[in-house]
Amino acid sequence: MAAERDWRSFILEHTRLQAPPHTPELKLHLASEITPIWRMTEEELGELGLPPPFWAFAWAGGQAVARWLLDHPEAVRGARVVDVATGSGLVAIAAMTAGAQSALAADIDPVCEAAVALNAAANGVQVAFTGRDLLETPPPDCDLLIAADVCYERPLAERVMAWLEQAHGRGVRVLIGDPGRTYFPRQRLQRLAEYRVATSRELEDAEVKRTGVYAFPVAR
Ligand SMILES: C[S@@+](CC[C@H](N)C(=O)[O-])C[C@H]1O[C@@H](n2cnc3c(N)ncnc32)[C@H](O)[C@@H]1O
């Protein structure tokens, strides 16, 4: 039933094309007023058995990694990138803007496919999408694997971090964006950068979240 809906129109109706505060060079279809879309979609999407509209926001973790990619094009140029738990597609779009060879955006929320397509088109880049749960199989063959803002729930955080560590163990470069979520295993990671990302009190506990970009330490 959910797949039959015209998610493109739904997104266009309930969002506005705007720049996330930390990546002013990118534009995304994002909720302009947070509470109404969250409430409305909770009811409407809940009836369809779909999760809340994470895709309608540029989360602090995603904004931080996107900023880092845009400022470090040498780290992404020519790379095959996978952005797992992509939401709006922000990180995948930043990777393509910074010169990646390809980007695959993955998210289990089926609405994300239309959101990523609209957002990629708004920025003039191509991003592939999969709705498959990539965490169920070994990490895909790629050069750079990125997960932003995925540690807000314990089961997901544990699953995704183990999976990312597996990829790191196989030599894939892994980047993680996190604004100090409860289940983020900070002590196991090396921080590459920290940003002060403007967010909304309607979504977060602070107007500005100190948000890090992390990698697994490389064994010497
Ligand atoms: C807080 S949002 C972060 C979105 C984006 N990375 C950002 O920073 O703006 C978390 C996202 O994780 C997705 N998600 C949850 N479990 C997932 C899974 N097993 N595989 C892929 N995505 C998943 C949700 O659907 C949601 O879009």
JSON list of C-alpha atoms and ligand atoms in Angstrom, two decimals:
[
{"chain": "A", "resi": 1, "resn": "MET", "atom": "CA", "xyz": [0.00, 0.00, 0.00]},
{"chain": "A", "resi": 2, "resn": "ALA", "atom": "CA", "xyz": [2.76, 2.41, 0.97]},
{"chain": "A", "resi": 3, "resn": "ALA", "atom": "CA", "xyz": [4.55, 1.80, -2.32]},
{"chain": "A", "resi": 4, "resn": "GLU", "atom": "CA", "xyz": [1.42, 2.85, -4.24]},
{"chain": "A", "resi": 5, "resn": "ARG", "atom": "CA", "xyz": [1.40, 6.31, -2.73]},
{"chain": "A", "resi": 6, "resn": "ASP", "atom": "CA", "xyz": [2.74, 9.25, -4.63]},
{"chain": "A", "resi": 7, "resn": "TRP", "atom": "CA", "xyz": [5.48, 10.13, -2.18]},
{"chain": "A", "resi": 8, "resn": "ARG", "atom": "CA", "xyz": [6.94, 12.73, -4.52]},
{"chain": "A", "resi": 9, "resn": "SER", "atom": "CA", "xyz": [3.80, 14.87, -4.30]},
{"chain": "A", "resi": 10, "resn": "PHE", "atom": "CA", "xyz": [3.52, 14.22, -0.58]},
{"chain": "A", "resi": 11, "resn": "ILE", "atom": "CA", "xyz": [7.09, 15.48, -0.03]},
{"chain": "A", "resi": 12, "resn": "LEU", "atom": "CA", "xyz": [6.64, 18.53, -2.26]},
{"chain": "A", "resi": 13, "resn": "GLU", "atom": "CA", "xyz": [3.45, 19.43, -0.46]},
{"chain": "A", "resi": 14, "resn": "HIS", "atom": "CA", "xyz": [4.90, 19.22, 3.03]},
{"chain": "A", "resi": 15, "resn": "THR", "atom": "CA", "xyz": [8.42, 20.58, 2.59]},
{"chain": "A", "resi": 16, "resn": "ARG", "atom": "CA", "xyz": [10.27, 23.62, 1.30]},
{"chain": "A", "resi": 17, "resn": "LEU", "atom": "CA", "xyz": [13.52, 23.65, -0.68]},
{"chain": "A", "resi": 18, "resn": "GLN", "atom": "CA", "xyz": [16.07, 25.10, 1.72]},
{"chain": "A", "resi": 19, "resn": "ALA", "atom": "CA", "xyz": [19.71, 24.91, 2.75]},
{"chain": "A", "resi": 20, "resn": "PRO", "atom": "CA", "xyz": [20.65, 23.04, 5.93]},
{"chain": "A", "resi": 21, "resn": "PRO", "atom": "CA", "xyz": [22.40, 25.59, 8.20]},
{"chain": "A", "resi": 22, "resn": "HIS", "atom": "CA", "xyz": [25.78, 23.84, 8.08]},
{"chain": "A", "resi": 23, "resn": "THR", "atom": "CA", "xyz": [25.83, 23.16, 4.33]},
{"chain": "A", "resi": 24, "resn": "PRO", "atom": "CA", "xyz": [24.54, 26.39, 2.75]},
{"chain": "A", "resi": 25, "resn": "GLU", "atom": "CA", "xyz": [25.74, 25.25, -0.68]},
{"chain": "A", "resi": 26, "resn": "LEU", "atom": "CA", "xyz": [23.24, 22.38, -0.75]},
{"chain": "A", "resi": 27, "resn": "LYS", "atom": "CA", "xyz": [19.46, 22.52, -0.98]},
{"chain": "A", "resi": 28, "resn": "LEU", "atom": "CA", "xyz": [17.05, 19.91, 0.34]},
{"chain": "A", "resi": 29, "resn": "HIS", "atom": "CA", "xyz": [13.31, 19.48, 0.53]},
{"chain": "A", "resi": 30, "resn": "LEU", "atom": "CA", "xyz": [12.97, 19.85, 4.30]},
{"chain": "A", "resi": 31, "resn": "ALA", "atom": "CA", "xyz": [10.09, 20.46, 6.67]},
{"chain": "A", "resi": 32, "resn": "SER", "atom": "CA", "xyz": [9.71, 24.18, 7.24]},
{"chain": "A", "resi": 33, "resn": "GLU", "atom": "CA", "xyz": [7.61, 23.77, 10.35]},
{"chain": "A", "resi": 34, "resn": "ILE", "atom": "CA", "xyz": [8.65, 20.77, 12.33]},
{"chain": "A", "resi": 35, "resn": "THR", "atom": "CA", "xyz": [5.81, 19.97, 14.69]},
{"chain": "A", "resi": 36, "resn": "PRO", "atom": "CA", "xyz": [2.98, 19.86, 12.14]},
{"chain": "A", "resi": 37, "resn": "ILE", "atom": "CA", "xyz": [4.70, 17.50, 9.72]},
{"chain": "A", "resi": 38, "resn": "TRP", "atom": "CA", "xyz": [5.96, 15.29, 12.53]},
{"chain": "A", "resi": 39, "resn": "ARG", "atom": "CA", "xyz": [2.49, 15.02, 14.07]},
{"chain": "A", "resi": 40, "resn": "MET", "atom": "CA", "xyz": [0.64, 14.76, 10.82]},
{"chain": "A", "resi": 41, "resn": "THR", "atom": "CA", "xyz": [2.95, 12.18, 9.34]},
{"chain": "A", "resi": 42, "resn": "GLU", "atom": "CA", "xyz": [3.06, 10.24, 12.59]},
{"chain": "A", "resi": 43, "resn": "GLU", "atom": "CA", "xyz": [-0.68, 9.79, 12.28]},
{"chain": "A", "resi": 44, "resn": "GLU", "atom": "CA", "xyz": [-0.83, 9.41, 8.50]},
{"chain": "A", "resi": 45, "resn": "LEU", "atom": "CA", "xyz": [2.34, 7.38, 8.05]},
{"chain": "A", "resi": 46, "resn": "GLY", "atom": "CA", "xyz": [1.66, 5.44, 11.24]},
{"chain": "A", "resi": 47, "resn": "GLU", "atom": "CA", "xyz": [-1.55, 4.20, 9.69]},
{"chain": "A", "resi": 48, "resn": "LEU", "atom": "CA", "xyz": [0.48, 2.91, 6.78]},
{"chain": "A", "resi": 49, "resn": "GLY", "atom": "CA", "xyz": [2.94, 1.27, 9.13]},
{"chain": "A", "resi": 50, "resn": "LEU", "atom": "CA", "xyz": [5.73, 3.67, 8.20]},
{"chain": "A", "resi": 51, "resn": "PRO", "atom": "CA", "xyz": [8.22, 5.32, 10.56]},
{"chain": "A", "resi": 52, "resn": "PRO", "atom": "CA", "xyz": [8.29, 9.07, 11.39]},
{"chain": "A", "resi": 53, "resn": "PRO", "atom": "CA", "xyz": [9.60, 11.39, 8.65]},
{"chain": "A", "resi": 54, "resn": "PHE", "atom": "CA", "xyz": [13.33, 11.36, 9.38]},
{"chain": "A", "resi": 55, "resn": "TRP", "atom": "CA", "xyz": [13.82, 12.23, 5.68]},
{"chain": "A", "resi": 56, "resn": "ALA", "atom": "CA", "xyz": [12.24, 15.69, 6.24]},
{"chain": "A", "resi": 57, "resn": "PHE", "atom": "CA", "xyz": [15.15, 16.90, 8.41]},
{"chain": "A", "resi": 58, "resn": "ALA", "atom": "CA", "xyz": [18.89, 17.34, 8.01]},
{"chain": "A", "resi": 59, "resn": "TRP", "atom": "CA", "xyz": [20.08, 15.74, 11.25]},
{"chain": "A", "resi": 60, "resn": "ALA", "atom": "CA", "xyz": [23.11, 17.14, 13.05]},
{"chain": "A", "resi": 61, "resn": "GLY", "atom": "CA", "xyz": [25.19, 14.03, 12.30]},
{"chain": "A", "resi": 62, "resn": "GLY", "atom": "CA", "xyz": [24.42, 14.26, 8.61]},
{"chain": "A", "resi": 63, "resn": "GLN", "atom": "CA", "xyz": [25.17, 17.98, 8.45]},
{"chain": "A", "resi": 64, "resn": "ALA", "atom": "CA", "xyz": [28.55, 17.45, 10.11]},
{"chain": "A", "resi": 65, "resn": "VAL", "atom": "CA", "xyz": [29.68, 14.66, 7.76]},
{"chain": "A", "resi": 66, "resn": "ALA", "atom": "CA", "xyz": [28.34, 16.55, 4.73]},
{"chain": "A", "resi": 67, "resn": "ARG", "atom": "CA", "xyz": [30.33, 19.64, 5.81]},
{"chain": "A", "resi": 68, "resn": "TRP", "atom": "CA", "xyz": [33.46, 17.52, 6.27]},
{"chain": "A", "resi": 69, "resn": "LEU", "atom": "CA", "xyz": [33.10, 15.95, 2.81]},
{"chain": "A", "resi": 70, "resn": "LEU", "atom": "CA", "xyz": [32.57, 19.32, 1.13]},
{"chain": "A", "resi": 71, "resn": "ASP", "atom": "CA", "xyz": [35.66, 20.68, 2.89]},
{"chain": "A", "resi": 72, "resn": "HIS", "atom": "CA", "xyz": [37.82, 17.59, 2.19]},
{"chain": "A", "resi": 73, "resn": "PRO", "atom": "CA", "xyz": [37.13, 16.75, -1.46]},
{"chain": "A", "resi": 74, "resn": "GLU", "atom": "CA", "xyz": [40.46, 14.92, -1.62]},
{"chain": "A", "resi": 75, "resn": "ALA", "atom": "CA", "xyz": [39.02, 12.31, 0.74]},
{"chain": "A", "resi": 76, "resn": "VAL", "atom": "CA", "xyz": [36.08, 11.53, -1.52]},
{"chain": "A", "resi": 77, "resn": "ARG", "atom": "CA", "xyz": [37.17, 12.36, -5.07]},
{"chain": "A", "resi": 78, "resn": "GLY", "atom": "CA", "xyz": [36.64, 9.37, -7.35]},
{"chain": "A", "resi": 79, "resn": "ALA", "atom": "CA", "xyz": [35.34, 7.19, -4.50]},
{"chain": "A", "resi": 80, "resn": "ARG", "atom": "CA", "xyz": [32.41, 4.77, -4.60]},
{"chain": "A", "resi": 81, "resn": "VAL", "atom": "CA", "xyz": [30.42, 5.90, -1.59]},
{"chain": "A", "resi": 82, "resn": "VAL", "atom": "CA", "xyz": [27.65, 4.18, 0.36]},
{"chain": "A", "resi": 83, "resn": "ASP", "atom": "CA", "xyz": [25.57, 6.31, 2.75]},
{"chain": "A", "resi": 84, "resn": "VAL", "atom": "CA", "xyz": [23.65, 3.98, 5.02]},
{"chain": "A", "resi": 85, "resn": "ALA", "atom": "CA", "xyz": [20.59, 5.36, 6.85]},
{"chain": "A", "resi": 86, "resn": "THR", "atom": "CA", "xyz": [20.55, 8.22, 4.40]},
{"chain": "A", "resi": 87, "resn": "GLY", "atom": "CA", "xyz": [17.26, 9.93, 5.36]},
{"chain": "A", "resi": 88, "resn": "SER", "atom": "CA", "xyz": [17.08, 12.98, 3.07]},
{"chain": "A", "resi": 89, "resn": "GLY", "atom": "CA", "xyz": [20.18, 11.82, 1.16]},
{"chain": "A", "resi": 90, "resn": "LEU", "atom": "CA", "xyz": [22.22, 14.77, 2.45]},
{"chain": "A", "resi": 91, "resn": "VAL", "atom": "CA", "xyz": [25.49, 12.86, 2.95]},
{"chain": "A", "resi": 92, "resn": "ALA", "atom": "CA", "xyz": [25.30, 11.04, -0.40]},
{"chain": "A", "resi": 93, "resn": "ILE", "atom": "CA", "xyz": [24.55, 14.35, -2.14]},
{"chain": "A", "resi": 94, "resn": "ALA", "atom": "CA", "xyz": [27.49, 16.05, -0.40]},
{"chain": "A", "resi": 95, "resn": "ALA", "atom": "CA", "xyz": [29.75, 13.17, -1.46]},
{"chain": "A", "resi": 96, "resn": "MET", "atom": "CA", "xyz": [28.72, 13.54, -5.11]},
{"chain": "A", "resi": 97, "resn": "THR", "atom": "CA", "xyz": [29.07, 17.33, -4.92]},
{"chain": "A", "resi": 98, "resn": "ALA", "atom": "CA", "xyz": [32.59, 16.85, -3.54]},
{"chain": "A", "resi": 99, "resn": "GLY", "atom": "CA", "xyz": [33.57, 14.65, -6.49]},
{"chain": "A", "resi": 100, "resn": "ALA", "atom": "CA", "xyz": [32.68, 11.05, -5.61]},
{"chain": "A", "resi": 101, "resn": "GLN", "atom": "CA", "xyz": [32.48, 8.64, -8.55]},
{"chain": "A", "resi": 102, "resn": "SER", "atom": "CA", "xyz": [29.16, 7.22, -7.35]},
{"chain": "A", "resi": 103, "resn": "ALA", "atom": "CA", "xyz": [26.94, 7.26, -4.29]},
{"chain": "A", "resi": 104, "resn": "LEU", "atom": "CA", "xyz": [24.45, 4.68, -3.12]},
{"chain": "A", "resi": 105, "resn": "ALA", "atom": "CA", "xyz": [21.98, 5.94, -0.53]},
{"chain": "A", "resi": 106, "resn": "ALA", "atom": "CA", "xyz": [20.37, 3.23, 1.61]},
{"chain": "A", "resi": 107, "resn": "ASP", "atom": "CA", "xyz": [17.41, 3.51, 3.93]},
{"chain": "A", "resi": 108, "resn": "ILE", "atom": "CA", "xyz": [14.70, 1.10, 5.03]},
{"chain": "A", "resi": 109, "resn": "ASP", "atom": "CA", "xyz": [12.06, 3.86, 5.02]},
{"chain": "A", "resi": 110, "resn": "PRO", "atom": "CA", "xyz": [10.42, 3.57, 1.59]},
{"chain": "A", "resi": 111, "resn": "VAL", "atom": "CA", "xyz": [9.57, 7.29, 1.49]},
{"chain": "A", "resi": 112, "resn": "CYS", "atom": "CA", "xyz": [13.30, 8.05, 1.35]},
{"chain": "A", "resi": 113, "resn": "GLU", "atom": "CA", "xyz": [13.58, 6.89, -2.26]},
{"chain": "A", "resi": 114, "resn": "ALA", "atom": "CA", "xyz": [11.44, 9.81, -3.47]},
{"chain": "A", "resi": 115, "resn": "ALA", "atom": "CA", "xyz": [13.09, 12.23, -1.02]},
{"chain": "A", "resi": 116, "resn": "VAL", "atom": "CA", "xyz": [16.60, 11.27, -2.17]},
{"chain": "A", "resi": 117, "resn": "ALA", "atom": "CA", "xyz": [15.59, 11.53, -5.85]},
{"chain": "A", "resi": 118, "resn": "LEU", "atom": "CA", "xyz": [14.08, 15.00, -5.36]},
{"chain": "A", "resi": 119, "resn": "ASN", "atom": "CA", "xyz": [17.02, 16.21, -3.29]},
{"chain": "A", "resi": 120, "resn": "ALA", "atom": "CA", "xyz": [19.67, 14.81, -5.64]},
{"chain": "A", "resi": 121, "resn": "ALA", "atom": "CA", "xyz": [17.94, 16.49, -8.60]},
{"chain": "A", "resi": 122, "resn": "ALA", "atom": "CA", "xyz": [17.77, 19.79, -6.68]},
{"chain": "A", "resi": 123, "resn": "ASN", "atom": "CA", "xyz": [21.56, 19.69, -6.38]},
{"chain": "A", "resi": 124, "resn": "GLY", "atom": "CA", "xyz": [22.26, 18.46, -9.90]},
{"chain": "A", "resi": 125, "resn": "VAL", "atom": "CA", "xyz": [23.83, 15.15, -8.86]},
{"chain": "A", "resi": 126, "resn": "GLN", "atom": "CA", "xyz": [22.97, 11.49, -9.36]},
{"chain": "A", "resi": 127, "resn": "VAL", "atom": "CA", "xyz": [22.47, 9.26, -6.35]},
{"chain": "A", "resi": 128, "resn": "ALA", "atom": "CA", "xyz": [21.36, 5.63, -6.51]},
{"chain": "A", "resi": 129, "resn": "PHE", "atom": "CA", "xyz": [19.00, 4.32, -3.84]},
{"chain": "A", "resi": 130, "resn": "THR", "atom": "CA", "xyz": [18.31, 1.00, -2.19]},
{"chain": "A", "resi": 131, "resn": "GLY", "atom": "CA", "xyz": [15.58, 0.21, 0.31]},
{"chain": "A", "resi": 132, "resn": "ARG", "atom": "CA", "xyz": [17.23, -3.08, 1.21]},
{"chain": "A", "resi": 133, "resn": "ASP", "atom": "CA", "xyz": [18.45, -3.40, 4.80]},
{"chain": "A", "resi": 134, "resn": "LEU", "atom": "CA", "xyz": [22.16, -3.50, 4.07]},
{"chain": "A", "resi": 135, "resn": "LEU", "atom": "CA", "xyz": [22.90, -4.37, 7.70]},
{"chain": "A", "resi": 136, "resn": "GLU", "atom": "CA", "xyz": [21.50, -7.86, 7.09]},
{"chain": "A", "resi": 137, "resn": "THR", "atom": "CA", "xyz": [24.37, -8.81, 4.81]},
{"chain": "A", "resi": 138, "resn": "PRO", "atom": "CA", "xyz": [28.12, -8.16, 4.89]},
{"chain": "A", "resi": 139, "resn": "PRO", "atom": "CA", "xyz": [29.09, -4.54, 4.09]},
{"chain": "A", "resi": 140, "resn": "PRO", "atom": "CA", "xyz": [29.04, -3.80, 0.35]},
{"chain": "A", "resi": 141, "resn": "ASP", "atom": "CA", "xyz": [32.07, -3.38, -1.84]},
{"chain": "A", "resi": 142, "resn": "CYS", "atom": "CA", "xyz": [32.84, 0.36, -1.79]},
{"chain": "A", "resi": 143, "resn": "ASP", "atom": "CA", "xyz": [35.63, 2.83, -1.00]},
{"chain": "A", "resi": 144, "resn": "LEU", "atom": "CA", "xyz": [33.88, 4.94, 1.60]},
{"chain": "A", "resi": 145, "resn": "LEU", "atom": "CA", "xyz": [31.06, 3.82, 3.88]},
{"chain": "A", "resi": 146, "resn": "ILE", "atom": "CA", "xyz": [29.26, 6.55, 5.82]},
{"chain": "A", "resi": 147, "resn": "ALA", "atom": "CA", "xyz": [26.61, 6.48, 8.54]},
{"chain": "A", "resi": 148, "resn": "ALA", "atom": "CA", "xyz": [25.30, 9.69, 10.07]},
{"chain": "A", "resi": 149, "resn": "ASP", "atom": "CA", "xyz": [23.13, 10.03, 13.15]},
{"chain": "A", "resi": 150, "resn": "VAL", "atom": "CA", "xyz": [22.38, 6.35, 13.64]},
{"chain": "A", "resi": 151, "resn": "CYS", "atom": "CA", "xyz": [22.97, 5.98, 17.40]},
{"chain": "A", "resi": 152, "resn": "TYR", "atom": "CA", "xyz": [19.64, 7.32, 18.70]},
{"chain": "A", "resi": 153, "resn": "GLU", "atom": "CA", "xyz": [18.38, 3.79, 19.54]},
{"chain": "A", "resi": 154, "resn": "ARG", "atom": "CA", "xyz": [20.38, 1.04, 21.17]},
{"chain": "A", "resi": 155, "resn": "PRO", "atom": "CA", "xyz": [19.47, -1.88, 18.84]},
{"chain": "A", "resi": 156, "resn": "LEU", "atom": "CA", "xyz": [20.22, 0.12, 15.69]},
{"chain": "A", "resi": 157, "resn": "ALA", "atom": "CA", "xyz": [23.39, 1.62, 17.17]},
{"chain": "A", "resi": 158, "resn": "GLU", "atom": "CA", "xyz": [24.78, -1.78, 18.14]},
{"chain": "A", "resi": 159, "resn": "ARG", "atom": "CA", "xyz": [23.89, -3.33, 14.82]},
{"chain": "A", "resi": 160, "resn": "VAL", "atom": "CA", "xyz": [25.23, -0.55, 12.67]},
{"chain": "A", "resi": 161, "resn": "MET", "atom": "CA", "xyz": [28.45, -0.05, 14.64]},
{"chain": "A", "resi": 162, "resn": "ALA", "atom": "CA", "xyz": [29.32, -3.78, 14.48]},
{"chain": "A", "resi": 163, "resn": "TRP", "atom": "CA", "xyz": [28.63, -3.73, 10.73]},
{"chain": "A", "resi": 164, "resn": "LEU", "atom": "CA", "xyz": [30.73, -0.60, 10.18]},
{"chain": "A", "resi": 165, "resn": "GLU", "atom": "CA", "xyz": [33.57, -2.12, 12.18]},
{"chain": "A", "resi": 166, "resn": "GLN", "atom": "CA", "xyz": [33.40, -5.19, 9.98]},
{"chain": "A", "resi": 167, "resn": "ALA", "atom": "CA", "xyz": [33.77, -2.96, 6.91]},
{"chain": "A", "resi": 168, "resn": "HIS", "atom": "CA", "xyz": [36.68, -1.12, 8.53]},
{"chain": "A", "resi": 169, "resn": "GLY", "atom": "CA", "xyz": [38.34, -4.49, 9.25]},
{"chain": "A", "resi": 170, "resn": "ARG", "atom": "CA", "xyz": [38.18, -5.25, 5.53]},
{"chain": "A", "resi": 171, "resn": "GLY", "atom": "CA", "xyz": [39.94, -2.04, 4.61]},
{"chain": "A", "resi": 172, "resn": "VAL", "atom": "CA", "xyz": [36.92, 0.12, 3.73]},
{"chain": "A", "resi": 173, "resn": "ARG", "atom": "CA", "xyz": [37.18, 3.72, 4.91]},
{"chain": "A", "resi": 174, "resn": "VAL", "atom": "CA", "xyz": [34.34, 4.42, 7.35]},
{"chain": "A", "resi": 175, "resn": "LEU", "atom": "CA", "xyz": [33.05, 7.82, 8.47]},
{"chain": "A", "resi": 176, "resn": "ILE", "atom": "CA", "xyz": [30.44, 8.41, 11.15]},
{"chain": "A", "resi": 177, "resn": "GLY", "atom": "CA", "xyz": [28.68, 11.63, 12.10]},
{"chain": "A", "resi": 178, "resn": "ASP", "atom": "CA", "xyz": [27.32, 11.88, 15.61]},
{"chain": "A", "resi": 179, "resn": "PRO", "atom": "CA", "xyz": [26.08, 14.69, 17.89]},
{"chain": "A", "resi": 180, "resn": "GLY", "atom": "CA", "xyz": [26.66, 12.79, 21.16]},
{"chain": "A", "resi": 181, "resn": "ARG", "atom": "CA", "xyz": [23.72, 10.41, 20.94]},
{"chain": "A", "resi": 182, "resn": "THR", "atom": "CA", "xyz": [23.29, 8.14, 23.94]},
{"chain": "A", "resi": 183, "resn": "TYR", "atom": "CA", "xyz": [24.33, 4.92, 22.22]},
{"chain": "A", "resi": 184, "resn": "PHE", "atom": "CA", "xyz": [27.31, 6.26, 20.30]},
{"chain": "A", "resi": 185, "resn": "PRO", "atom": "CA", "xyz": [30.50, 4.40, 21.39]},
{"chain": "A", "resi": 186, "resn": "ARG", "atom": "CA", "xyz": [32.68, 7.53, 21.36]},
{"chain": "A", "resi": 187, "resn": "GLN", "atom": "CA", "xyz": [35.62, 5.87, 23.14]},
{"chain": "A", "resi": 188, "resn": "ARG", "atom": "CA", "xyz": [36.16, 3.37, 20.32]},
{"chain": "A", "resi": 189, "resn": "LEU", "atom": "CA", "xyz": [36.50, 6.06, 17.68]},
{"chain": "A", "resi": 190, "resn": "GLN", "atom": "CA", "xyz": [38.84, 8.76, 16.56]},
{"chain": "A", "resi": 191, "resn": "ARG", "atom": "CA", "xyz": [37.39, 12.22, 16.03]},
{"chain": "A", "resi": 192, "resn": "LEU", "atom": "CA", "xyz": [38.43, 13.89, 12.77]},
{"chain": "A", "resi": 193, "resn": "ALA", "atom": "CA", "xyz": [36.51, 17.13, 13.24]},
{"chain": "A", "resi": 194, "resn": "GLU", "atom": "CA", "xyz": [33.96, 18.80, 15.44]},
{"chain": "A", "resi": 195, "resn": "TYR", "atom": "CA", "xyz": [31.33, 21.32, 14.38]},
{"chain": "A", "resi": 196, "resn": "ARG", "atom": "CA", "xyz": [28.71, 23.35, 16.16]},
{"chain": "A", "resi": 197, "resn": "VAL", "atom": "CA", "xyz": [25.60, 22.52, 14.18]},
{"chain": "A", "resi": 198, "resn": "ALA", "atom": "CA", "xyz": [22.47, 24.63, 14.48]},
{"chain": "A", "resi": 199, "resn": "THR", "atom": "CA", "xyz": [19.40, 22.49, 15.06]},
{"chain": "A", "resi": 200, "resn": "SER", "atom": "CA", "xyz": [15.90, 23.04, 16.37]},
{"chain": "A", "resi": 201, "resn": "ARG", "atom": "CA", "xyz": [14.68, 22.79, 19.94]},
{"chain": "A", "resi": 202, "resn": "GLU", "atom": "CA", "xyz": [11.65, 21.03, 18.53]},
{"chain": "A", "resi": 203, "resn": "LEU", "atom": "CA", "xyz": [13.84, 18.11, 17.51]},
{"chain": "A", "resi": 204, "resn": "GLU", "atom": "CA", "xyz": [16.81, 18.33, 19.86]},
{"chain": "A", "resi": 205, "resn": "ASP", "atom": "CA", "xyz": [17.68, 19.22, 23.45]},
{"chain": "A", "resi": 206, "resn": "ALA", "atom": "CA", "xyz": [19.82, 22.19, 22.36]},
{"chain": "A", "resi": 207, "resn": "GLU", "atom": "CA", "xyz": [19.81, 24.82, 19.64]},
{"chain": "A", "resi": 208, "resn": "VAL", "atom": "CA", "xyz": [23.40, 24.06, 18.78]},
{"chain": "A", "resi": 209, "resn": "LYS", "atom": "CA", "xyz": [24.77, 20.52, 18.91]},
{"chain": "A", "resi": 210, "resn": "ARG", "atom": "CA", "xyz": [28.50, 19.85, 19.06]},
{"chain": "A", "resi": 211, "resn": "THR", "atom": "CA", "xyz": [28.74, 17.20, 16.41]},
{"chain": "A", "resi": 212, "resn": "GLY", "atom": "CA", "xyz": [31.73, 15.09, 15.50]},
{"chain": "A", "resi": 213, "resn": "VAL", "atom": "CA", "xyz": [32.94, 13.30, 12.41]},
{"chain": "A", "resi": 214, "resn": "TYR", "atom": "CA", "xyz": [34.59, 10.05, 13.44]},
{"chain": "A", "resi": 215, "resn": "ALA", "atom": "CA", "xyz": [36.59, 7.17, 12.02]},
{"chain": "A", "resi": 216, "resn": "PHE", "atom": "CA", "xyz": [37.84, 3.90, 13.49]},
{"chain": "A", "resi": 217, "resn": "PRO", "atom": "CA", "xyz": [41.45, 4.28, 14.60]},
{"chain": "A", "resi": 218, "resn": "VAL", "atom": "CA", "xyz": [43.92, 2.73, 12.20]},
{"chain": "A", "resi": 219, "resn": "ALA", "atom": "CA", "xyz": [46.13, 0.07, 13.85]},
{"chain": "A", "resi": 220, "resn": "ARG", "atom": "CA", "xyz": [49.83, 0.93, 13.64]},
{"chain": "B", "resi": 1, "resn": "LIG", "atom": "C1", "xyz": [18.21, 10.31, 12.40]},
{"chain": "B", "resi": 1, "resn": "LIG", "atom": "S1", "xyz": [17.96, 9.77, 10.75]},
{"chain": "B", "resi": 1, "resn": "LIG", "atom": "C2", "xyz": [19.51, 10.24, 9.99]},
{"chain": "B", "resi": 1, "resn": "LIG", "atom": "C3", "xyz": [19.35, 10.54, 8.53]},
{"chain": "B", "resi": 1, "resn": "LIG", "atom": "C4", "xyz": [20.60, 11.13, 7.83]},
{"chain": "B", "resi": 1, "resn": "LIG", "atom": "N1", "xyz": [21.71, 10.23, 7.89]},
{"chain": "B", "resi": 1, "resn": "LIG", "atom": "C5", "xyz": [20.96, 12.47, 8.44]},
{"chain": "B", "resi": 1, "resn": "LIG", "atom": "O1", "xyz": [21.94, 12.53, 9.22]},
{"chain": "B", "resi": 1, "resn": "LIG", "atom": "O2", "xyz": [20.27, 13.47, 8.18]},
{"chain": "B", "resi": 1, "resn": "LIG", "atom": "C6", "xyz": [18.16, 8.01, 10.87]},
{"chain": "B", "resi": 1, "resn": "LIG", "atom": "C7", "xyz": [17.78, 7.24, 9.59]},
{"chain": "B", "resi": 1, "resn": "LIG", "atom": "O3", "xyz": [18.12, 5.85, 9.78]},
{"chain": "B", "resi": 1, "resn": "LIG", "atom": "C8", "xyz": [17.24, 5.08, 9.01]},
{"chain": "B", "resi": 1, "resn": "LIG", "atom": "N2", "xyz": [17.37, 3.67, 9.39]},
{"chain": "B", "resi": 1, "resn": "LIG", "atom": "C9", "xyz": [16.99, 3.06, 10.53]},
{"chain": "B", "resi": 1, "resn": "LIG", "atom": "N3", "xyz": [17.35, 1.75, 10.48]},
{"chain": "B", "resi": 1, "resn": "LIG", "atom": "C10", "xyz": [17.96, 1.53, 9.28]},
{"chain": "B", "resi": 1, "resn": "LIG", "atom": "C11", "xyz": [18.54, 0.40, 8.64]},
{"chain": "B", "resi": 1, "resn": "LIG", "atom": "N4", "xyz": [18.56, -0.80, 9.21]},
{"chain": "B", "resi": 1, "resn": "LIG", "atom": "N5", "xyz": [19.08, 0.56, 7.41]},
{"chain": "B", "resi": 1, "resn": "LIG", "atom": "C12", "xyz": [19.05, 1.76, 6.80]},
{"chain": "B", "resi": 1, "resn": "LIG", "atom": "N6", "xyz": [18.51, 2.88, 7.36]},
{"chain": "B", "resi": 1, "resn": "LIG", "atom": "C13", "xyz": [17.98, 2.75, 8.58]},
{"chain": "B", "resi": 1, "resn": "LIG", "atom": "C14", "xyz": [15.90, 5.73, 9.30]},
{"chain": "B", "resi": 1, "resn": "LIG", "atom": "O4", "xyz": [14.91, 5.36, 8.38]},
{"chain": "B", "resi": 1, "resn": "LIG", "atom": "C15", "xyz": [16.30, 7.23, 9.23]},
{"chain": "B", "resi": 1, "resn": "LIG", "atom": "O5", "xyz": [16.12, 7.72, 7.92]}
]
